[in-house]
PDB file of C-alpha atoms and ligand atoms in Angstrom:
ATOM      1  CA  MET A   1    -111.269  62.328   9.225  1.00 95.00           C
ATOM      2  CA  LYS A   2    -108.665  64.854   8.074  1.00 98.00           C
ATOM      3  CA  LYS A   3    -109.701  66.988   5.152  1.00 98.00           C
ATOM      4  CA  PHE A   4    -107.483  68.305   2.363  1.00 99.00           C
ATOM      5  CA  ILE A   5    -108.454  70.263  -0.729  1.00 98.00           C
ATOM      6  CA  VAL A   6    -107.110  71.746  -3.927  1.00 98.00           C
ATOM      7  CA  ILE A   7    -108.500  75.114  -4.923  1.00 98.00           C
ATOM      8  CA  GLY A   8    -108.397  76.743  -8.333  1.00 97.00           C
ATOM      9  CA  ASN A   9    -110.505  78.069 -11.137  1.00 96.00           C
ATOM     10  CA  PRO A  10    -110.992  76.046 -13.284  1.00 94.00           C
ATOM     11  CA  ILE A  11    -110.407  72.934 -11.162  1.00 96.00           C
ATOM     12  CA  LYS A  12    -112.452  70.249 -12.920  1.00 93.00           C
ATOM     13  CA  HIS A  13    -109.466  68.546 -14.498  1.00 91.00           C
ATOM     14  CA  SER A  14    -107.235  68.421 -11.431  1.00 95.00           C
ATOM     15  CA  LEU A  15    -105.689  65.014 -10.804  1.00 97.00           C
ATOM     16  CA  SER A  16    -104.523  65.947  -7.306  1.00 98.00           C
ATOM     17  CA  PRO A  17    -107.416  64.168  -5.538  1.00 98.00           C
ATOM     18  CA  LEU A  18    -106.605  60.924  -7.352  1.00 98.00           C
ATOM     19  CA  VAL A  19    -102.958  61.099  -6.323  1.00 98.00           C
ATOM     20  CA  HIS A  20    -103.389  62.172  -2.686  1.00 98.00           C
ATOM     21  CA  ASN A  21    -106.260  59.779  -2.028  1.00 98.00           C
ATOM     22  CA  TYR A  22    -104.154  56.943  -3.480  1.00 98.00           C
ATOM     23  CA  TRP A  23    -101.359  57.784  -1.050  1.00 98.00           C
ATOM     24  CA  PHE A  24    -103.766  58.154   1.900  1.00 98.00           C
ATOM     25  CA  GLU A  25    -105.029  54.660   1.266  1.00 98.00           C
ATOM     26  CA  GLN A  26    -101.570  53.236   0.693  1.00 98.00           C
ATOM     27  CA  ASN A  27    -100.309  54.761   3.949  1.00 98.00           C
ATOM     28  CA  MET A  28    -103.495  53.968   5.876  1.00 97.00           C
ATOM     29  CA  ILE A  29    -104.161  57.598   6.715  1.00 98.00           C
ATOM     30  CA  GLU A  30    -107.780  58.496   7.436  1.00 98.00           C
ATOM     31  CA  ALA A  31    -108.203  61.521   5.247  1.00 98.00           C
ATOM     32  CA  THR A  32    -109.983  62.835   2.185  1.00 98.00           C
ATOM     33  CA  TYR A  33    -108.742  65.130  -0.557  1.00 98.00           C
ATOM     34  CA  GLU A  34    -111.226  66.977  -2.753  1.00 98.00           C
ATOM     35  CA  LYS A  35    -111.174  69.620  -5.441  1.00 98.00           C
ATOM     36  CA  VAL A  36    -113.010  72.852  -4.735  1.00 98.00           C
ATOM     37  CA  LEU A  37    -113.826  75.490  -7.317  1.00 98.00           C
ATOM     38  CA  VAL A  38    -113.391  78.921  -5.754  1.00 98.00           C
ATOM     39  CA  GLU A  39    -113.675  82.543  -6.811  1.00 98.00           C
ATOM     40  CA  GLU A  40    -111.118  85.052  -5.557  1.00 97.00           C
ATOM     41  CA  LYS A  41    -113.500  86.281  -2.862  1.00 97.00           C
ATOM     42  CA  GLY A  42    -113.755  82.731  -1.535  1.00 98.00           C
ATOM     43  CA  LEU A  43    -110.050  82.516  -0.675  1.00 98.00           C
ATOM     44  CA  GLU A  44    -110.547  84.063   2.763  1.00 98.00           C
ATOM     45  CA  ASP A  45    -113.059  81.375   3.705  1.00 98.00           C
ATOM     46  CA  VAL A  46    -110.579  78.695   2.753  1.00 98.00           C
ATOM     47  CA  ILE A  47    -107.888  80.238   4.973  1.00 98.00           C
ATOM     48  CA  GLN A  48    -110.449  80.615   7.775  1.00 98.00           C
ATOM     49  CA  ASN A  49    -111.260  76.910   7.503  1.00 98.00           C
ATOM     50  CA  ILE A  50    -107.570  76.064   7.800  1.00 98.00           C
ATOM     51  CA  ARG A  51    -107.270  78.358  10.826  1.00 98.00           C
ATOM     52  CA  GLN A  52    -110.204  76.577  12.448  1.00 98.00           C
ATOM     53  CA  GLU A  53    -108.673  73.222  11.493  1.00 98.00           C
ATOM     54  CA  LYS A  54    -111.700  72.185   9.483  1.00 98.00           C
ATOM     55  CA  ILE A  55    -109.208  71.750   6.657  1.00 98.00           C
ATOM     56  CA  VAL A  56    -105.689  70.452   7.345  1.00 98.00           C
ATOM     57  CA  GLY A  57    -104.073  71.434   4.083  1.00 98.00           C
ATOM     58  CA  ALA A  58    -104.818  73.025   0.742  1.00 98.00           C
ATOM     59  CA  ASN A  59    -103.089  72.975  -2.590  1.00 98.00           C
ATOM     60  CA  VAL A  60    -103.483  76.143  -4.592  1.00 98.00           C
ATOM     61  CA  THR A  61    -103.477  76.235  -8.341  1.00 96.00           C
ATOM     62  CA  VAL A  62    -104.133  78.656 -11.205  1.00 93.00           C
ATOM     63  CA  PRO A  63    -104.982  81.528 -10.854  1.00 96.00           C
ATOM     64  CA  PHE A  64    -104.430  81.887  -7.081  1.00 97.00           C
ATOM     65  CA  LYS A  65    -100.770  81.038  -6.449  1.00 97.00           C
ATOM     66  CA  GLN A  66     -99.873  84.707  -6.041  1.00 97.00           C
ATOM     67  CA  LYS A  67    -103.274  86.006  -4.948  1.00 98.00           C
ATOM     68  CA  ILE A  68    -103.347  83.826  -1.830  1.00 98.00           C
ATOM     69  CA  ILE A  69    -100.133  85.327  -0.421  1.00 98.00           C
ATOM     70  CA  PRO A  70    -101.583  88.412   1.366  1.00 98.00           C
ATOM     71  CA  LEU A  71    -103.919  86.127   3.317  1.00 98.00           C
ATOM     72  CA  LEU A  72    -101.107  84.020   4.812  1.00 98.00           C
ATOM     73  CA  ASP A  73     -99.114  84.577   8.027  1.00 98.00           C
ATOM     74  CA  GLU A  74     -95.784  83.218   6.882  1.00 98.00           C
ATOM     75  CA  LEU A  75     -94.041  81.986   3.745  1.00 98.00           C
ATOM     76  CA  SER A  76     -91.423  79.284   3.401  1.00 98.00           C
ATOM     77  CA  GLU A  77     -88.070  80.319   1.977  1.00 98.00           C
ATOM     78  CA  VAL A  78     -88.905  78.969  -1.474  1.00 98.00           C
ATOM     79  CA  ALA A  79     -92.368  80.577  -1.497  1.00 98.00           C
ATOM     80  CA  LEU A  80     -90.676  83.865  -0.651  1.00 98.00           C
ATOM     81  CA  LYS A  81     -88.100  83.464  -3.394  1.00 97.00           C
ATOM     82  CA  THR A  82     -90.746  82.744  -6.018  1.00 98.00           C
ATOM     83  CA  SER A  83     -93.715  84.744  -4.642  1.00 97.00           C
ATOM     84  CA  SER A  84     -95.723  81.661  -5.487  1.00 98.00           C
ATOM     85  CA  VAL A  85     -97.632  79.385  -3.116  1.00 98.00           C
ATOM     86  CA  ASN A  86     -99.170  76.033  -3.965  1.00 98.00           C
ATOM     87  CA  THR A  87     -99.278  74.405  -0.512  1.00 98.00           C
ATOM     88  CA  VAL A  88    -100.953  75.850   2.586  1.00 99.00           C
ATOM     89  CA  TYR A  89    -101.259  74.500   6.145  1.00 98.00           C
ATOM     90  CA  LYS A  90    -101.298  75.537   9.785  1.00 98.00           C
ATOM     91  CA  LYS A  91     -98.252  75.260  12.001  1.00 98.00           C
ATOM     92  CA  ASN A  92     -97.700  76.775  15.459  1.00 98.00           C
ATOM     93  CA  ASN A  93    -100.960  78.669  15.079  1.00 98.00           C
ATOM     94  CA  LYS A  94     -99.787  80.316  11.861  1.00 98.00           C
ATOM     95  CA  ILE A  95    -101.000  79.811   8.316  1.00 98.00           C
ATOM     96  CA  ILE A  96     -97.950  78.877   6.254  1.00 98.00           C
ATOM     97  CA  GLY A  97     -97.599  79.103   2.488  1.00 98.00           C
ATOM     98  CA  ASP A  98     -95.088  76.846   0.793  1.00 99.00           C
ATOM     99  CA  ASN A  99     -94.093  76.158  -2.781  1.00 98.00           C
ATOM    100  CA  THR A 100     -93.501  72.584  -3.966  1.00 98.00           C
ATOM    101  CA  ASP A 101     -93.483  73.392  -7.689  1.00 98.00           C
ATOM    102  CA  VAL A 102     -89.759  74.158  -7.556  1.00 98.00           C
ATOM    103  CA  PHE A 103     -89.126  70.718  -6.060  1.00 98.00           C
ATOM    104  CA  GLY A 104     -91.453  69.259  -8.698  1.00 98.00           C
ATOM    105  CA  PHE A 105     -89.657  70.761 -11.657  1.00 98.00           C
ATOM    106  CA  GLN A 106     -86.207  70.060 -10.267  1.00 98.00           C
ATOM    107  CA  ASN A 107     -86.959  66.438  -9.438  1.00 98.00           C
ATOM    108  CA  SER A 108     -88.531  65.781 -12.819  1.00 98.00           C
ATOM    109  CA  LEU A 109     -85.248  66.866 -14.416  1.00 98.00           C
ATOM    110  CA  ALA A 110     -83.227  64.775 -11.970  1.00 98.00           C
ATOM    111  CA  GLU A 111     -85.282  61.722 -12.892  1.00 98.00           C
ATOM    112  CA  LEU A 112     -85.710  62.218 -16.622  1.00 98.00           C
ATOM    113  CA  VAL A 113     -82.435  63.852 -17.677  1.00 98.00           C
ATOM    114  CA  PRO A 114     -80.139  62.794 -14.812  1.00 97.00           C
ATOM    115  CA  ASN A 115     -76.878  63.315 -16.626  1.00 94.00           C
ATOM    116  CA  LYS A 116     -77.676  66.450 -18.543  1.00 96.00           C
ATOM    117  CA  ILE A 117     -75.856  69.600 -17.591  1.00 96.00           C
ATOM    118  CA  ILE A 118     -78.348  72.402 -18.039  1.00 98.00           C
ATOM    119  CA  GLN A 119     -76.387  75.587 -18.414  1.00 98.00           C
ATOM    120  CA  SER A 120     -78.638  77.597 -20.679  1.00 98.00           C
ATOM    121  CA  VAL A 121     -82.383  77.489 -21.123  1.00 98.00           C
ATOM    122  CA  LEU A 122     -85.004  79.077 -23.327  1.00 98.00           C
ATOM    123  CA  LEU A 123     -88.160  79.636 -21.289  1.00 98.00           C
ATOM    124  CA  ILE A 124     -91.294  80.391 -23.263  1.00 97.00           C
ATOM    125  CA  GLY A 125     -93.861  82.141 -21.075  1.00 97.00           C
ATOM    126  CA  ALA A 126     -93.590  84.338 -17.974  1.00 96.00           C
ATOM    127  CA  GLY A 127     -96.872  83.453 -16.248  1.00 93.00           C
ATOM    128  CA  GLY A 128     -97.592  82.081 -12.803  1.00 93.00           C
ATOM    129  CA  VAL A 129     -95.434  78.962 -12.959  1.00 96.00           C
ATOM    130  CA  SER A 130     -92.341  80.655 -14.418  1.00 97.00           C
ATOM    131  CA  PRO A 131     -90.707  81.899 -11.166  1.00 98.00           C
ATOM    132  CA  SER A 132     -90.774  78.316  -9.873  1.00 98.00           C
ATOM    133  CA  ILE A 133     -89.094  77.071 -13.036  1.00 98.00           C
ATOM    134  CA  VAL A 134     -86.400  79.747 -12.935  1.00 98.00           C
ATOM    135  CA  GLN A 135     -85.768  79.069  -9.239  1.00 98.00           C
ATOM    136  CA  ALA A 136     -85.412  75.326  -9.925  1.00 98.00           C
ATOM    137  CA  LEU A 137     -82.996  76.074 -12.780  1.00 98.00           C
ATOM    138  CA  LYS A 138     -81.017  78.368 -10.507  1.00 98.00           C
ATOM    139  CA  ASN A 139     -80.783  75.508  -8.001  1.00 98.00           C
ATOM    140  CA  VAL A 140     -79.257  73.232 -10.655  1.00 97.00           C
ATOM    141  CA  SER A 141     -76.716  75.927 -11.552  1.00 92.00           C
ATOM    142  CA  THR A 142     -78.168  77.073 -14.852  1.00 98.00           C
ATOM    143  CA  ASN A 143     -76.434  80.328 -15.688  1.00 97.00           C
ATOM    144  CA  LYS A 144     -78.608  81.707 -18.479  1.00 98.00           C
ATOM    145  CA  VAL A 145     -82.392  81.715 -18.869  1.00 98.00           C
ATOM    146  CA  ILE A 146     -83.639  83.404 -22.022  1.00 98.00           C
ATOM    147  CA  ILE A 147     -87.291  84.339 -21.680  1.00 98.00           C
ATOM    148  CA  ALA A 148     -89.852  85.032 -24.391  1.00 97.00           C
ATOM    149  CA  ASN A 149     -93.301  86.194 -23.372  1.00 96.00           C
ATOM    150  CA  ARG A 150     -96.128  87.717 -25.367  1.00 94.00           C
ATOM    151  CA  THR A 151     -96.623  90.424 -22.726  1.00 94.00           C
ATOM    152  CA  LYS A 152     -93.225  92.066 -22.256  1.00 90.00           C
ATOM    153  CA  GLU A 153     -94.048  93.655 -18.877  1.00 91.00           C
ATOM    154  CA  LYS A 154     -94.292  90.288 -17.138  1.00 94.00           C
ATOM    155  CA  PHE A 155     -90.581  89.789 -17.696  1.00 97.00           C
ATOM    156  CA  GLU A 156     -89.844  92.627 -15.250  1.00 96.00           C
ATOM    157  CA  VAL A 157     -91.232  90.580 -12.367  1.00 94.00           C
ATOM    158  CA  LEU A 158     -88.720  87.843 -13.151  1.00 97.00           C
ATOM    159  CA  LYS A 159     -85.908  90.337 -13.741  1.00 97.00           C
ATOM    160  CA  ASN A 160     -86.480  91.845 -10.289  1.00 97.00           C
ATOM    161  CA  LYS A 161     -86.302  88.434  -8.700  1.00 96.00           C
ATOM    162  CA  PHE A 162     -83.519  86.790 -10.636  1.00 98.00           C
ATOM    163  CA  GLY A 163     -81.366  89.637 -11.990  1.00 98.00           C
ATOM    164  CA  PRO A 164     -78.684  88.730 -14.536  1.00 98.00           C
ATOM    165  CA  LEU A 165     -79.726  85.061 -14.643  1.00 98.00           C
ATOM    166  CA  VAL A 166     -82.658  86.052 -16.892  1.00 98.00           C
ATOM    167  CA  GLN A 167     -82.600  87.777 -20.270  1.00 98.00           C
ATOM    168  CA  GLN A 168     -85.507  88.902 -22.360  1.00 98.00           C
ATOM    169  CA  ILE A 169     -86.098  88.316 -26.055  1.00 97.00           C
ATOM    170  CA  LEU A 170     -89.055  89.291 -28.200  1.00 95.00           C
ATOM    171  CA  TRP A 171     -91.957  86.921 -28.738  1.00 95.00           C
ATOM    172  CA  ASP A 172     -91.336  87.089 -32.482  1.00 93.00           C
ATOM    173  CA  ASP A 173     -87.717  86.030 -31.993  1.00 94.00           C
ATOM    174  CA  LEU A 174     -89.035  82.507 -31.396  1.00 94.00           C
ATOM    175  CA  ARG A 175     -89.740  82.232 -35.089  1.00 91.00           C
ATOM    176  CA  HIS A 176     -86.334  83.086 -36.467  1.00 89.00           C
ATOM    177  CA  LYS A 177     -83.593  83.338 -33.809  1.00 93.00           C
ATOM    178  CA  LYS A 178     -81.041  80.579 -33.232  1.00 95.00           C
ATOM    179  CA  PHE A 179     -80.823  79.243 -29.690  1.00 96.00           C
ATOM    180  CA  ASP A 180     -77.762  77.549 -28.294  1.00 97.00           C
ATOM    181  CA  VAL A 181     -79.554  76.108 -25.272  1.00 98.00           C
ATOM    182  CA  ASP A 182     -79.634  72.783 -23.425  1.00 98.00           C
ATOM    183  CA  LEU A 183     -83.340  72.940 -22.656  1.00 98.00           C
ATOM    184  CA  VAL A 184     -86.450  74.651 -24.042  1.00 98.00           C
ATOM    185  CA  VAL A 185     -89.385  74.929 -21.629  1.00 98.00           C
ATOM    186  CA  ASN A 186     -92.897  75.874 -22.659  1.00 97.00           C
ATOM    187  CA  SER A 187     -94.652  77.336 -19.628  1.00 96.00           C
ATOM    188  CA  THR A 188     -97.452  79.005 -21.581  1.00 94.00           C
ATOM    189  CA  SER A 189    -100.964  77.716 -21.679  1.00 89.00           C
ATOM    190  CA  LEU A 190    -100.730  77.347 -25.462  1.00 87.00           C
ATOM    191  CA  GLY A 191    -101.324  73.699 -26.184  1.00 79.00           C
ATOM    192  CA  LEU A 192    -103.936  73.285 -23.470  1.00 78.00           C
ATOM    193  CA  GLU A 193    -106.523  74.075 -26.067  1.00 71.00           C
ATOM    194  CA  LYS A 194    -105.483  71.902 -28.948  1.00 65.00           C
ATOM    195  CA  LYS A 195    -106.325  74.524 -31.531  1.00 65.00           C
ATOM    196  CA  GLU A 196    -103.628  77.039 -30.572  1.00 73.00           C
ATOM    197  CA  ASP A 197    -100.026  76.514 -31.470  1.00 78.00           C
ATOM    198  CA  LEU A 198     -96.598  77.918 -30.669  1.00 84.00           C
ATOM    199  CA  ASN A 199     -94.757  79.168 -33.725  1.00 83.00           C
ATOM    200  CA  PHE A 200     -91.409  77.730 -32.824  1.00 92.00           C
ATOM    201  CA  ASN A 201     -88.685  77.176 -35.355  1.00 91.00           C
ATOM    202  CA  PHE A 202     -87.336  73.753 -34.418  1.00 93.00           C
ATOM    203  CA  SER A 203     -84.330  74.036 -36.719  1.00 91.00           C
ATOM    204  CA  SER A 204     -83.050  76.879 -34.519  1.00 93.00           C
ATOM    205  CA  VAL A 205     -81.670  74.580 -31.811  1.00 96.00           C
ATOM    206  CA  ASN A 206     -79.070  71.818 -31.473  1.00 95.00           C
ATOM    207  CA  LYS A 207     -80.127  68.175 -31.794  1.00 95.00           C
ATOM    208  CA  SER A 208     -79.217  67.594 -28.144  1.00 97.00           C
ATOM    209  CA  THR A 209     -81.639  70.246 -26.885  1.00 98.00           C
ATOM    210  CA  VAL A 210     -84.333  68.728 -24.656  1.00 98.00           C
ATOM    211  CA  PHE A 211     -87.923  70.039 -24.904  1.00 98.00           C
ATOM    212  CA  TYR A 212     -90.124  70.331 -21.826  1.00 98.00           C
ATOM    213  CA  ASP A 213     -93.791  71.326 -21.712  1.00 97.00           C
ATOM    214  CA  VAL A 214     -95.287  71.894 -18.270  1.00 96.00           C
ATOM    215  CA  ILE A 215     -98.653  70.779 -19.640  1.00 94.00           C
ATOM    216  CA  TYR A 216     -99.493  67.106 -19.031  1.00 93.00           C
ATOM    217  CA  ASN A 217    -103.076  67.111 -20.258  1.00 90.00           C
ATOM    218  CA  PRO A 218    -103.006  66.583 -23.248  1.00 89.00           C
ATOM    219  CA  VAL A 219    -100.150  64.153 -22.638  1.00 91.00           C
ATOM    220  CA  GLN A 220     -98.332  65.421 -25.686  1.00 92.00           C
ATOM    221  CA  THR A 221     -98.913  68.960 -26.883  1.00 92.00           C
ATOM    222  CA  SER A 222     -98.282  69.661 -30.539  1.00 91.00           C
ATOM    223  CA  PHE A 223     -95.155  71.522 -29.371  1.00 94.00           C
ATOM    224  CA  LEU A 224     -93.757  68.271 -27.950  1.00 95.00           C
ATOM    225  CA  LYS A 225     -94.982  66.237 -30.915  1.00 94.00           C
ATOM    226  CA  GLN A 226     -93.108  68.484 -33.298  1.00 94.00           C
ATOM    227  CA  ALA A 227     -89.979  68.443 -31.136  1.00 96.00           C
ATOM    228  CA  GLU A 228     -90.059  64.656 -30.949  1.00 97.00           C
ATOM    229  CA  ALA A 229     -90.532  64.384 -34.695  1.00 96.00           C
ATOM    230  CA  GLN A 230     -87.328  66.430 -35.049  1.00 95.00           C
ATOM    231  CA  GLY A 231     -85.496  63.853 -32.915  1.00 97.00           C
ATOM    232  CA  HIS A 232     -85.438  65.715 -29.599  1.00 98.00           C
ATOM    233  CA  GLN A 233     -85.948  64.185 -26.178  1.00 98.00           C
ATOM    234  CA  VAL A 234     -89.248  65.503 -24.824  1.00 98.00           C
ATOM    235  CA  ILE A 235     -90.677  65.765 -21.308  1.00 98.00           C
ATOM    236  CA  ASN A 236     -94.256  66.600 -20.364  1.00 97.00           C
ATOM    237  CA  GLY A 237     -95.453  68.080 -17.070  1.00 97.00           C
ATOM    238  CA  LEU A 238     -96.623  64.826 -15.494  1.00 98.00           C
ATOM    239  CA  LYS A 239     -93.551  64.160 -13.346  1.00 98.00           C
ATOM    240  CA  MET A 240     -93.409  67.796 -12.234  1.00 98.00           C
ATOM    241  CA  PHE A 241     -97.029  67.457 -11.173  1.00 98.00           C
ATOM    242  CA  LEU A 242     -96.403  64.186  -9.310  1.00 98.00           C
ATOM    243  CA  TYR A 243     -93.296  65.436  -7.522  1.00 98.00           C
ATOM    244  CA  GLN A 244     -95.003  68.639  -6.388  1.00 98.00           C
ATOM    245  CA  ALA A 245     -97.810  66.465  -4.994  1.00 98.00           C
ATOM    246  CA  LEU A 246     -95.275  64.174  -3.293  1.00 98.00           C
ATOM    247  CA  LYS A 247     -93.601  67.105  -1.564  1.00 98.00           C
ATOM    248  CA  ALA A 248     -96.930  68.586  -0.419  1.00 99.00           C
ATOM    249  CA  PHE A 249     -97.927  65.170   0.971  1.00 98.00           C
ATOM    250  CA  GLN A 250     -94.605  65.016   2.842  1.00 98.00           C
ATOM    251  CA  ILE A 251     -95.084  68.471   4.335  1.00 98.00           C
ATOM    252  CA  TRP A 252     -98.603  67.721   5.553  1.00 98.00           C
ATOM    253  CA  ASN A 253     -98.295  64.109   6.646  1.00 98.00           C
ATOM    254  CA  LYS A 254     -94.596  63.738   7.508  1.00 98.00           C
ATOM    255  CA  ILE A 255     -94.547  60.631   5.352  1.00 97.00           C
ATOM    256  CA  SER A 256     -92.714  60.241   2.076  1.00 96.00           C
ATOM    257  CA  PRO A 257     -95.051  58.557  -0.430  1.00 98.00           C
ATOM    258  CA  THR A 258     -93.906  56.764  -3.572  1.00 98.00           C
ATOM    259  CA  ILE A 259     -94.693  57.388  -7.204  1.00 98.00           C
ATOM    260  CA  ASP A 260     -95.130  53.712  -7.976  1.00 98.00           C
ATOM    261  CA  LYS A 261     -96.228  51.840 -11.105  1.00 98.00           C
ATOM    262  CA  GLN A 262     -99.824  51.508  -9.957  1.00 98.00           C
ATOM    263  CA  LEU A 263    -100.143  55.242  -9.354  1.00 98.00           C
ATOM    264  CA  LEU A 264     -98.636  56.016 -12.748  1.00 98.00           C
ATOM    265  CA  GLN A 265    -101.086  53.602 -14.367  1.00 98.00           C
ATOM    266  CA  LEU A 266    -104.028  55.196 -12.569  1.00 98.00           C
ATOM    267  CA  VAL A 267    -103.006  58.706 -13.587  1.00 98.00           C
ATOM    268  CA  LYS A 268    -102.276  57.744 -17.184  1.00 96.00           C
ATOM    269  CA  LYS A 269    -105.598  55.945 -17.471  1.00 96.00           C
ATOM    270  CA  LYS A 270    -107.371  59.054 -16.237  1.00 95.00           C
ATOM    271  CA  LEU A 271    -105.493  61.207 -18.745  1.00 93.00           C
ATOM    272  CA  HIS A 272    -106.540  58.966 -21.601  1.00 85.00           C
ATOM    273  CA  ASP A 273    -110.203  58.772 -20.546  1.00 81.00           C
TER     274      ASP A 273
HETATM  275  P1  ATR B   1    -100.891  82.562 -15.249  1.00 79.89           P
HETATM  276  O1  ATR B   1    -100.085  83.811 -15.360  1.00 79.89           O
HETATM  277  O2  ATR B   1    -102.048  82.678 -14.308  1.00 79.89           O
HETATM  278  O3  ATR B   1    -100.044  81.360 -14.999  1.00 79.89           O
HETATM  279  P2  ATR B   1    -101.966  82.148 -17.968  1.00 79.89           P
HETATM  280  O4  ATR B   1    -102.841  83.282 -18.285  1.00 79.89           O
HETATM  281  O5  ATR B   1    -102.470  80.772 -18.123  1.00 79.89           O
HETATM  282  O6  ATR B   1    -101.501  82.280 -16.566  1.00 79.89           O
HETATM  283  O7  ATR B   1    -100.683  82.365 -18.839  1.00 79.89           O
HETATM  284  C1  ATR B   1     -99.582  81.547 -18.757  1.00 79.89           C
HETATM  285  C2  ATR B   1     -98.640  81.953 -19.856  1.00 79.89           C
HETATM  286  O8  ATR B   1     -99.219  81.625 -21.130  1.00 79.89           O
HETATM  287  C3  ATR B   1     -98.303  83.428 -19.915  1.00 79.89           C
HETATM  288  O9  ATR B   1     -96.928  83.515 -20.203  1.00 79.89           O
HETATM  289  C4  ATR B   1     -99.151  83.928 -21.080  1.00 79.89           C
HETATM  290  O10 ATR B   1     -98.633  85.051 -21.765  1.00 79.89           O
HETATM  291  P3  ATR B   1     -99.047  86.558 -21.371  1.00 79.89           P
HETATM  292  O11 ATR B   1     -98.201  86.896 -20.210  1.00 79.89           O
HETATM  293  O12 ATR B   1     -98.742  87.357 -22.564  1.00 79.89           O
HETATM  294  O13 ATR B   1    -100.513  86.510 -21.040  1.00 79.89           O
HETATM  295  C5  ATR B   1     -99.081  82.743 -21.987  1.00 79.89           C
HETATM  296  N1  ATR B   1    -100.133  82.756 -23.011  1.00 79.89           N
HETATM  297  C6  ATR B   1    -101.447  82.430 -22.850  1.00 79.89           C
HETATM  298  N2  ATR B   1    -102.097  82.518 -24.027  1.00 79.89           N
HETATM  299  C7  ATR B   1    -101.185  82.910 -24.957  1.00 79.89           C
HETATM  300  C8  ATR B   1    -101.229  83.179 -26.351  1.00 79.89           C
HETATM  301  N3  ATR B   1    -102.374  83.040 -27.055  1.00 79.89           N
HETATM  302  N4  ATR B   1    -100.095  83.562 -26.981  1.00 79.89           N
HETATM  303  C9  ATR B   1     -98.940  83.681 -26.276  1.00 79.89           C
HETATM  304  N5  ATR B   1     -98.820  83.447 -24.959  1.00 79.89           N
HETATM  305  C10 ATR B   1     -99.924  83.055 -24.300  1.00 79.89           C
END
């Protein structure tokens, strides 16, 4: 029986086991996928288990997507570009780190806003997932990404990677500046805890601006609720999550699974439980 895991901290709410185990069954693959809560000092053991083939593949989530990198032998091109790894496996005796979040974000846009030309974007947040979002936007030929983050220093990491594509604004600018952008993405963890809120001025954007929140649990953050109430198209992080899982499954199993109706129903039911 092949064993796969997702590691993170916290990890309780991960839906990855549900999705991967659904696809294992659908594709008649004898494998299990479990969530494992780890501390930073436990990362080495995980890599050791992959080396010894006790574990075939691991997904990596918050807060280890960067921290895992020094323990790996090789990075894929996209993991290198983003310095972010969410998929690990062994190939030719080497432990490889890959990034499927870029694919996830890009494919969610391709599915949900297929005809939208996304030239300029306001990205709120510069945390762990932001390099993957900027890389995906770069791939779809976005030419301006305006970034607001509470901690200004984190912008420098993105500036070093993406150069003139990214521009910084102040956190407080979100409350009063006007934004002529095609897409606004919230990549902060605000909205995870229902009590906290983003102070965004929704009258500062065009009616055609699409709002995207990478959070999918809750299904609709108050940020998206407000945007929708103002008549904007809104997207939550569910499709990004499912597409990153699909790509990881492909890498590990050399099979392309489908995000079918039954899977969507299962996931949505779990989110509403
Ligand atoms: P990580 O960097 O591991 O992805 P995180 O701590 O969950 O994780 O933070 C993700 C993003 O949410 C960051 O942009 C963070 O801003 P800082 O860089 O200033 O920490 C943002 N964030 C979290 N709580 C916030 C808050 N109360 N106000 C504004 N931004 C917040």
